[in-house]
Coordinates of C-alpha atoms in Angstrom, one line a residue:
M1 CA -28.4 11.0 1.6
H2 CA -26.5 13.8 0.1
K3 CA -27.3 13.9 -3.7
S4 CA -23.6 13.3 -4.9
L5 CA -23.3 10.3 -2.8
L6 CA -26.5 9.1 -4.2
R7 CA -25.3 9.6 -7.7
T8 CA -22.1 7.8 -6.9
A9 CA -23.6 4.9 -5.6
V10 CA -25.7 4.6 -8.6
A11 CA -22.8 5.0 -10.9
L12 CA -20.6 2.6 -9.1
S13 CA -23.4 -0.2 -9.8
R14 CA -22.8 0.0 -13.6
S15 CA -22.2 -3.4 -14.7
A16 CA -19.2 -2.4 -16.7
N17 CA -17.2 -1.3 -13.6
L18 CA -18.1 -4.4 -11.8
A19 CA -17.3 -6.5 -14.9
E20 CA -14.0 -4.8 -15.4
A21 CA -12.9 -5.1 -11.8
A22 CA -14.0 -8.6 -11.5
C23 CA -12.1 -9.8 -14.7
V24 CA -8.7 -8.1 -13.7
Y25 CA -9.3 -9.7 -10.1
A26 CA -9.7 -13.2 -11.4
I27 CA -6.9 -12.8 -14.1
S28 CA -4.6 -11.5 -11.2
L29 CA -5.6 -14.1 -8.7
A30 CA -4.9 -17.0 -11.1
V31 CA -1.3 -15.5 -11.5
V32 CA -0.9 -15.3 -7.7
V33 CA -2.2 -18.6 -6.8
T34 CA -0.1 -20.3 -9.6
G35 CA 3.0 -18.7 -8.2
I36 CA 2.3 -19.8 -4.6
L37 CA 1.6 -23.3 -5.7
L38 CA 5.1 -23.4 -7.6
G39 CA 6.7 -21.9 -4.4
A40 CA 5.1 -24.3 -2.1
W41 CA 5.5 -27.5 -4.2
V42 CA 8.2 -27.1 -6.7
L43 CA 11.0 -24.5 -5.3
A44 CA 13.3 -25.6 -2.6
R45 CA 13.0 -23.6 0.7
A46 CA 15.2 -20.5 1.0
P47 CA 18.4 -21.0 2.8
V48 CA 17.6 -18.3 5.5
P49 CA 15.9 -18.3 8.8
P50 CA 12.2 -18.8 8.6
C51 CA 9.5 -16.0 9.1
P52 CA 8.9 -15.7 13.0
R53 CA 5.5 -16.9 14.3
H54 CA 3.1 -15.0 16.3
V55 CA 0.1 -17.0 15.8
D56 CA -0.3 -20.7 15.4
S57 CA 0.1 -22.4 12.0
S58 CA -3.0 -23.1 9.9
G59 CA -1.3 -26.0 8.1
N60 CA -2.4 -24.7 4.8
A61 CA 0.2 -24.0 2.1
L62 CA -1.9 -21.3 0.5
L63 CA -2.9 -19.6 3.8
E64 CA 0.7 -19.9 5.2
A65 CA 2.3 -18.3 2.2
L66 CA 0.1 -15.3 2.5
T67 CA 0.4 -14.8 6.4
Q68 CA 4.2 -14.5 6.8
W69 CA 6.2 -11.6 8.1
S70 CA 4.2 -8.4 8.9
A71 CA 1.0 -10.4 8.6
Q72 CA 1.9 -12.3 11.6
W73 CA 1.9 -9.3 13.6
H74 CA -1.5 -8.4 12.3
L75 CA -3.0 -11.7 13.0
E76 CA -1.6 -11.6 16.5
I77 CA -3.1 -8.1 17.0
A78 CA -6.4 -9.6 15.9
S79 CA -6.3 -12.5 18.1
R80 CA -4.7 -11.1 21.2
G81 CA -4.8 -7.4 21.0
Y82 CA -1.6 -5.0 21.5
R83 CA 1.5 -5.4 23.4
Y84 CA 4.3 -2.7 24.1
D85 CA 7.8 -3.3 25.3
P86 CA 10.3 -0.3 25.0
Q87 CA 12.9 -2.7 24.9
R88 CA 12.0 -4.7 21.7
Q89 CA 10.0 -4.9 18.8
S90 CA 6.0 -4.5 19.6
A91 CA 2.8 -5.0 18.3
V92 CA 2.0 -1.1 18.8
A93 CA 4.1 -0.6 15.4
Y94 CA 1.0 -1.8 13.2
F95 CA -1.9 0.3 13.2
P96 CA -5.6 -0.9 14.1
A97 CA -7.8 -0.7 11.3
Y98 CA -6.9 -4.0 9.6
P99 CA -6.6 -6.1 12.5
M100 CA -10.1 -4.9 13.9
L101 CA -11.7 -5.7 10.5
V102 CA -10.0 -9.1 10.6
R103 CA -11.2 -9.7 14.2
A104 CA -14.7 -8.9 13.2
V105 CA -14.9 -11.1 10.3
R106 CA -13.4 -14.1 12.2
W107 CA -16.2 -13.2 14.8
G108 CA -19.0 -12.9 12.3
T109 CA -18.0 -15.9 10.1
G110 CA -16.3 -18.3 12.4
L111 CA -13.3 -18.5 9.8
S112 CA -9.9 -19.3 11.0
L113 CA -7.7 -16.3 11.9
Q114 CA -5.7 -16.6 8.5
A115 CA -8.7 -17.2 6.5
A116 CA -10.6 -14.0 8.0
G117 CA -7.3 -12.1 7.1
L118 CA -7.4 -13.1 3.4
V119 CA -11.1 -12.6 3.2
V120 CA -10.8 -8.9 4.3
S121 CA -7.6 -8.5 1.9
H122 CA -9.4 -9.9 -1.2
V123 CA -12.6 -8.2 -0.7
L124 CA -10.9 -4.9 -0.2
L125 CA -8.6 -5.5 -3.1
F126 CA -11.7 -6.3 -5.2
G127 CA -13.3 -3.1 -4.0
A128 CA -10.2 -1.2 -4.7
L129 CA -10.2 -2.4 -8.4
W130 CA -14.0 -1.5 -8.6
L131 CA -13.2 2.0 -7.3
L132 CA -10.3 2.6 -9.9
A133 CA -12.5 1.6 -12.6
F134 CA -15.0 4.2 -11.6
Y135 CA -12.0 6.8 -10.9
V136 CA -10.7 6.3 -14.0
R137 CA -14.0 6.8 -15.8
Q138 CA -14.8 9.7 -13.5
R139 CA -11.4 11.7 -14.4
L140 CA -11.1 10.6 -17.9
P141 CA -14.7 10.5 -19.3
D142 CA -13.6 10.7 -22.9
A143 CA -10.9 8.1 -22.7
P144 CA -11.5 4.8 -24.7
P145 CA -12.2 1.7 -22.4
R146 CA -9.1 0.1 -23.3
L147 CA -6.9 2.8 -21.4
R148 CA -9.4 2.2 -18.3
C149 CA -8.7 -1.5 -18.5
L150 CA -5.2 -1.2 -19.1
A151 CA -4.7 0.9 -15.9
L152 CA -6.6 -1.7 -14.1
L153 CA -4.6 -4.5 -15.3
A154 CA -1.5 -2.3 -14.2
L155 CA -2.9 -2.5 -10.9
G156 CA -4.0 -6.1 -10.8
L157 CA -0.6 -7.4 -12.2
F158 CA 1.8 -5.0 -10.4
P159 CA 4.8 -7.0 -9.4
T160 CA 4.8 -6.4 -5.8
G161 CA 1.0 -6.6 -5.9
V162 CA 1.2 -10.1 -4.0
F163 CA 1.0 -8.4 -0.8
L164 CA -2.5 -6.7 -1.6
R165 CA -3.7 -10.4 -1.7
A166 CA -1.8 -11.3 1.6
A167 CA -2.8 -10.6 5.1
Y168 CA -1.4 -7.1 4.9
T169 CA -2.6 -3.5 5.0
E170 CA -2.0 -2.8 1.5
S171 CA -5.5 -3.6 0.1
L172 CA -7.3 -1.6 2.9
F173 CA -5.0 1.5 2.6
L174 CA -5.6 1.4 -1.5
F175 CA -9.2 1.2 -1.0
L176 CA -9.5 3.9 1.4
C177 CA -7.0 6.0 -0.6
L178 CA -9.3 5.7 -3.7
A179 CA -12.5 6.3 -1.8
A180 CA -11.3 9.6 -0.7
M181 CA -9.8 10.6 -4.0
L182 CA -13.2 9.6 -5.6
G183 CA -15.2 11.7 -3.0
M184 CA -13.2 14.9 -3.7
E185 CA -13.5 14.0 -7.5
R186 CA -17.2 13.6 -7.1
R187 CA -17.6 16.7 -4.6
W188 CA -18.9 14.7 -1.8
P189 CA -19.7 16.6 1.4
L190 CA -16.5 17.7 3.0
V191 CA -17.5 15.8 6.4
A192 CA -17.6 12.7 4.4
V193 CA -14.3 13.0 2.7
A194 CA -12.7 14.0 6.1
G195 CA -14.2 11.1 7.7
I196 CA -12.7 8.7 5.2
V197 CA -9.4 10.6 5.2
G198 CA -9.3 10.0 9.1
A199 CA -9.8 6.3 8.4
V200 CA -6.8 6.2 6.5
T201 CA -4.9 7.4 9.3
A202 CA -6.3 4.4 11.3
A203 CA -4.9 2.1 8.6
R204 CA -1.1 3.1 8.3
P205 CA 0.9 5.8 9.7
V206 CA 1.7 7.2 6.1
G207 CA -2.1 7.8 5.8
V208 CA -1.4 11.5 6.9
A209 CA -0.2 12.0 3.4
M210 CA -3.8 12.1 2.5
L211 CA -4.1 15.5 4.5
L212 CA -2.4 17.3 1.5
P213 CA -4.8 16.4 -1.1
L214 CA -7.5 17.2 1.4
G215 CA -6.3 20.5 2.2
Q216 CA -6.1 21.2 -1.8
Y217 CA -9.6 20.0 -2.0
V218 CA -10.7 22.4 0.6
W219 CA -8.8 25.4 -1.1
T220 CA -10.2 24.8 -4.4
T221 CA -14.0 24.5 -3.3
S222 CA -13.5 27.5 -1.0
C223 CA -14.4 31.0 -2.2
S224 CA -11.7 32.7 -0.2
W225 CA -8.5 31.9 1.8
R226 CA -10.4 32.8 5.0
Q227 CA -13.3 30.4 4.0
A228 CA -10.8 27.7 3.3
A229 CA -8.9 28.1 6.6
C230 CA -12.1 27.9 8.6
R231 CA -13.5 25.0 6.6
M232 CA -9.9 23.2 7.3
L233 CA -9.9 24.0 11.1
R234 CA -13.5 22.5 11.2
V235 CA -12.6 19.3 9.7
G236 CA -9.1 19.0 10.5
P237 CA -9.7 16.9 13.9
L238 CA -12.2 14.7 11.9
A239 CA -9.5 14.1 9.3
V240 CA -7.0 12.6 11.6
W241 CA -9.6 10.8 14.0
G242 CA -8.0 7.2 13.2
L243 CA -4.5 8.5 14.4
A244 CA -5.8 10.6 17.2
A245 CA -7.7 7.6 18.6
Y246 CA -4.8 5.2 18.2
M247 CA -2.7 7.6 20.1
A248 CA -5.4 8.1 23.0
Y249 CA -5.6 4.2 23.2
Q250 CA -1.8 3.8 23.7
A251 CA -1.6 6.7 26.1
W252 CA -4.2 5.0 28.1
A253 CA -3.0 1.4 27.6
F254 CA 0.8 2.0 27.8
G255 CA 1.3 5.4 29.0
E256 CA 3.0 6.5 25.9
P257 CA 0.8 8.0 23.2
L258 CA 3.8 7.7 20.5
A259 CA 4.6 4.0 21.3
F260 CA 3.9 3.3 17.8
A261 CA 6.8 5.4 16.6
K262 CA 9.3 4.7 19.4
T263 CA 9.2 1.0 18.6
Q264 CA 10.2 1.5 15.2
A265 CA 13.8 2.1 16.5
H266 CA 13.9 -1.7 17.0
W267 CA 13.0 -2.2 13.2
R268 CA 16.5 -1.7 11.4
M269 CA 19.1 -3.4 9.2
R270 CA 22.0 -1.0 10.1
L271 CA 23.3 0.8 13.1
A272 CA 21.7 4.1 13.9
A273 CA 23.3 7.3 12.5
S274 CA 22.9 10.9 13.4
C275 CA 20.2 13.0 11.6
P276 CA 22.7 14.8 9.5
E277 CA 24.2 11.6 8.4
T278 CA 20.7 9.9 7.6
L279 CA 19.8 13.0 5.6
L280 CA 23.0 13.1 3.7
A281 CA 22.5 9.4 2.8
L282 CA 18.7 10.0 1.8
A283 CA 19.7 13.1 -0.4
S284 CA 22.6 11.2 -2.2
W285 CA 20.1 8.1 -2.7
E286 CA 22.5 6.0 -0.7
P287 CA 20.0 3.6 0.3
I288 CA 19.2 2.9 -3.3
W289 CA 22.8 2.5 -4.8
S290 CA 24.2 0.7 -1.7
V291 CA 21.9 -2.1 -2.6
Y292 CA 24.3 -2.9 -5.4
L293 CA 27.5 -2.3 -3.3
P294 CA 29.1 -5.7 -2.0
G295 CA 29.3 -5.4 1.8
A296 CA 26.7 -2.9 2.2
P297 CA 23.9 -3.8 5.0
G298 CA 21.3 -4.0 2.3
Y299 CA 23.4 -5.6 -0.5
W300 CA 21.1 -7.8 -2.7
R301 CA 22.9 -11.0 -2.6
K302 CA 22.9 -10.7 1.3
I303 CA 19.2 -10.0 1.5
D304 CA 18.4 -12.6 -1.4
P305 CA 20.9 -15.3 -1.1
G306 CA 21.0 -17.9 -4.0
V307 CA 18.7 -15.7 -6.1
P308 CA 19.8 -14.2 -9.6
L309 CA 19.9 -10.3 -9.6
A310 CA 16.8 -10.6 -12.5
L311 CA 14.8 -12.1 -9.6
S312 CA 16.0 -10.4 -6.4
Y313 CA 13.2 -8.7 -4.5
Q314 CA 15.5 -6.5 -2.8
S315 CA 16.5 -5.2 -6.4
A316 CA 12.9 -4.7 -7.2
N317 CA 12.6 -2.6 -4.2
C318 CA 15.0 -0.1 -5.8
V319 CA 13.6 -0.4 -9.4
L320 CA 10.1 0.0 -8.5
F321 CA 10.7 2.9 -6.3
V322 CA 12.7 4.7 -8.8
G323 CA 10.4 3.7 -11.5
S324 CA 7.5 5.1 -9.6
V325 CA 9.1 8.5 -8.9
V326 CA 9.6 8.6 -12.5
L327 CA 6.1 7.8 -13.3
V328 CA 4.9 10.7 -11.0
V329 CA 7.0 13.1 -12.6
V330 CA 6.1 12.2 -16.0
G331 CA 2.5 12.3 -15.3
G332 CA 2.6 15.5 -13.7
A333 CA 4.5 16.9 -16.6
K334 CA 2.2 15.6 -19.3
K335 CA -1.0 16.6 -17.2
W336 CA -2.1 13.0 -17.0
L337 CA -2.2 13.5 -13.1
T338 CA -4.1 16.2 -11.4
G339 CA -2.2 18.5 -8.7
R340 CA -4.1 16.3 -5.9
E341 CA -2.9 13.0 -7.4
V342 CA 0.7 14.2 -7.7
A343 CA 0.4 15.6 -4.2
L344 CA -0.7 12.1 -2.7
A345 CA 1.7 10.1 -4.9
G346 CA 4.7 12.4 -4.0
C347 CA 3.8 12.0 -0.2
L348 CA 3.2 8.4 -0.3
L349 CA 6.7 7.9 -1.8
A350 CA 8.7 10.5 0.3
I351 CA 7.4 9.6 3.7
P352 CA 8.3 5.8 3.7
Y353 CA 11.8 6.7 1.8
V354 CA 12.6 9.4 4.4
L355 CA 11.4 7.2 7.5
A356 CA 12.4 3.8 6.5
A357 CA 14.7 3.5 3.7
Y358 CA 17.9 4.3 5.3
R359 CA 17.4 2.3 8.5
F360 CA 16.0 -0.7 6.8
C361 CA 18.1 -0.5 3.5
M362 CA 15.1 -0.1 1.2
V363 CA 13.3 -3.2 2.2
S364 CA 9.7 -3.4 1.7
Q365 CA 10.0 -0.3 -0.5
G366 CA 8.5 -2.1 -3.3
R367 CA 5.5 -3.2 -1.2
Y368 CA 4.9 0.4 -0.3
V369 CA 4.9 1.5 -3.9
S370 CA 2.0 -0.8 -4.8
V371 CA -0.6 1.4 -2.9
V372 CA 0.4 4.6 -4.8
F373 CA -2.6 4.5 -7.2
P374 CA -1.8 7.4 -9.4
I375 CA 1.3 5.5 -10.9
Y376 CA -1.5 2.9 -12.4
L377 CA -3.1 6.2 -14.2
V378 CA 0.2 7.0 -15.8
L379 CA 1.0 3.3 -16.6
G380 CA -2.4 3.1 -18.2
Q381 CA -1.7 6.3 -20.5
L382 CA 1.7 4.8 -21.5
L383 CA 0.6 1.2 -22.0
W384 CA -2.6 2.7 -24.3
R385 CA 0.0 4.7 -26.4
M386 CA 2.3 1.7 -27.0
P387 CA 1.8 -0.6 -29.9
R388 CA -0.6 -3.5 -28.7
V389 CA 2.1 -6.1 -28.9
A390 CA 4.5 -3.9 -26.9
A391 CA 1.7 -3.2 -24.4
M392 CA 1.0 -6.9 -24.1
G393 CA 4.5 -7.8 -23.7
A394 CA 4.9 -5.3 -20.6
L395 CA 2.0 -6.8 -19.2
M396 CA 3.2 -10.5 -19.5
V397 CA 6.5 -9.4 -18.1
S398 CA 4.8 -7.6 -14.8
A399 CA 2.5 -10.9 -14.6
F400 CA 5.5 -13.0 -14.5
Y401 CA 7.2 -11.2 -11.8
L402 CA 3.9 -11.2 -9.8
M403 CA 3.9 -14.9 -10.2
A404 CA 7.6 -15.2 -9.4
F405 CA 7.6 -12.9 -6.4
A406 CA 4.5 -15.0 -5.1
A407 CA 6.6 -18.1 -5.5
M408 CA 9.4 -16.8 -3.7
L409 CA 7.1 -15.8 -1.0
A410 CA 5.7 -19.1 -0.4
A411 CA 9.2 -20.5 -0.7
G412 CA 10.6 -18.2 2.2
Y413 CA 12.9 -16.3 -0.3
L414 CA 10.9 -12.9 -0.1
V415 CA 11.0 -10.8 2.9
G416 CA 8.0 -8.4 3.0

């Protein structure tokens, strides 16, 4: 084993990293479970059509709450494999890494499909918290322990973090991004880092965002631009092995290597527009401000009927997206984030905005934000600089929204 990998394994085994991750995981899990129980037993059901089902119900309120919407597609793939119909929404829109893990856990443990999905998500979320604890220690070795704990709490109590505990790809994606970025910080062998980046591209299409920090890593660890170019050419195919393998499978199974992209046309909440019209709308931030415009396709009252503005998840999609952009800008300006972290965060925010914000009216943007881990480093810095009472108040507000969104998800109000 390469020495840098061995040293990382030893450092990760420190009890402090494990204890911090376990504490934050337990606190946040209690918040989410409380919210789900309130939503399942106290809140009235939402006055909207229920989540479409792709797999049989488990009959368990907790499992059902955390296996709705996109989770149904993931579980269908894990259970029955892929299908593609060019004329309608198809499972190929969802990448294979997470469903494959769910299938493996189900086969190895005998758990139900829903339980296997949640086991995968929660194990990976705990792993992501563990990696973040070590990553902050690596990046900020002189920082006080309180700053590190605040960054972990910012992740654990993030309002849309309920999807990190559901049968979604968020926890897997976050774990792999942290592993790749930690590998760059620890100067792991380039082949190992590129292999992890390739796994990121097998988890979600936005995983290609990892190619930019990987390119920066290659550049900064090379002696010349020629050496950097040669090294990138060598590991480039490895860095996209997940995406390449999935495209090859689609070409073999359906005769269409871009089936995952073409089926996206069937996921929309407004009529298709020309490319110039869409670009103009994105440049003017129309998907965001139109959420507050009566009559607009994504108007918050239409998406969240019967819910006050302060608890509207559709409004939170916009607030969290804009807030995250501000955090990345502040983090870059204050030098709290490295160039690699700014590049990754910028791509993880920009790609879903450009590709989905207009046609899907900002729906799910808050969920996409939850995996942009550099924002938690900035939040940790901000919370550490606040008076303790103010920092505690901010975390309590975040925990309240995490609980509220968990309750709304369980009651059918929240569309993820």
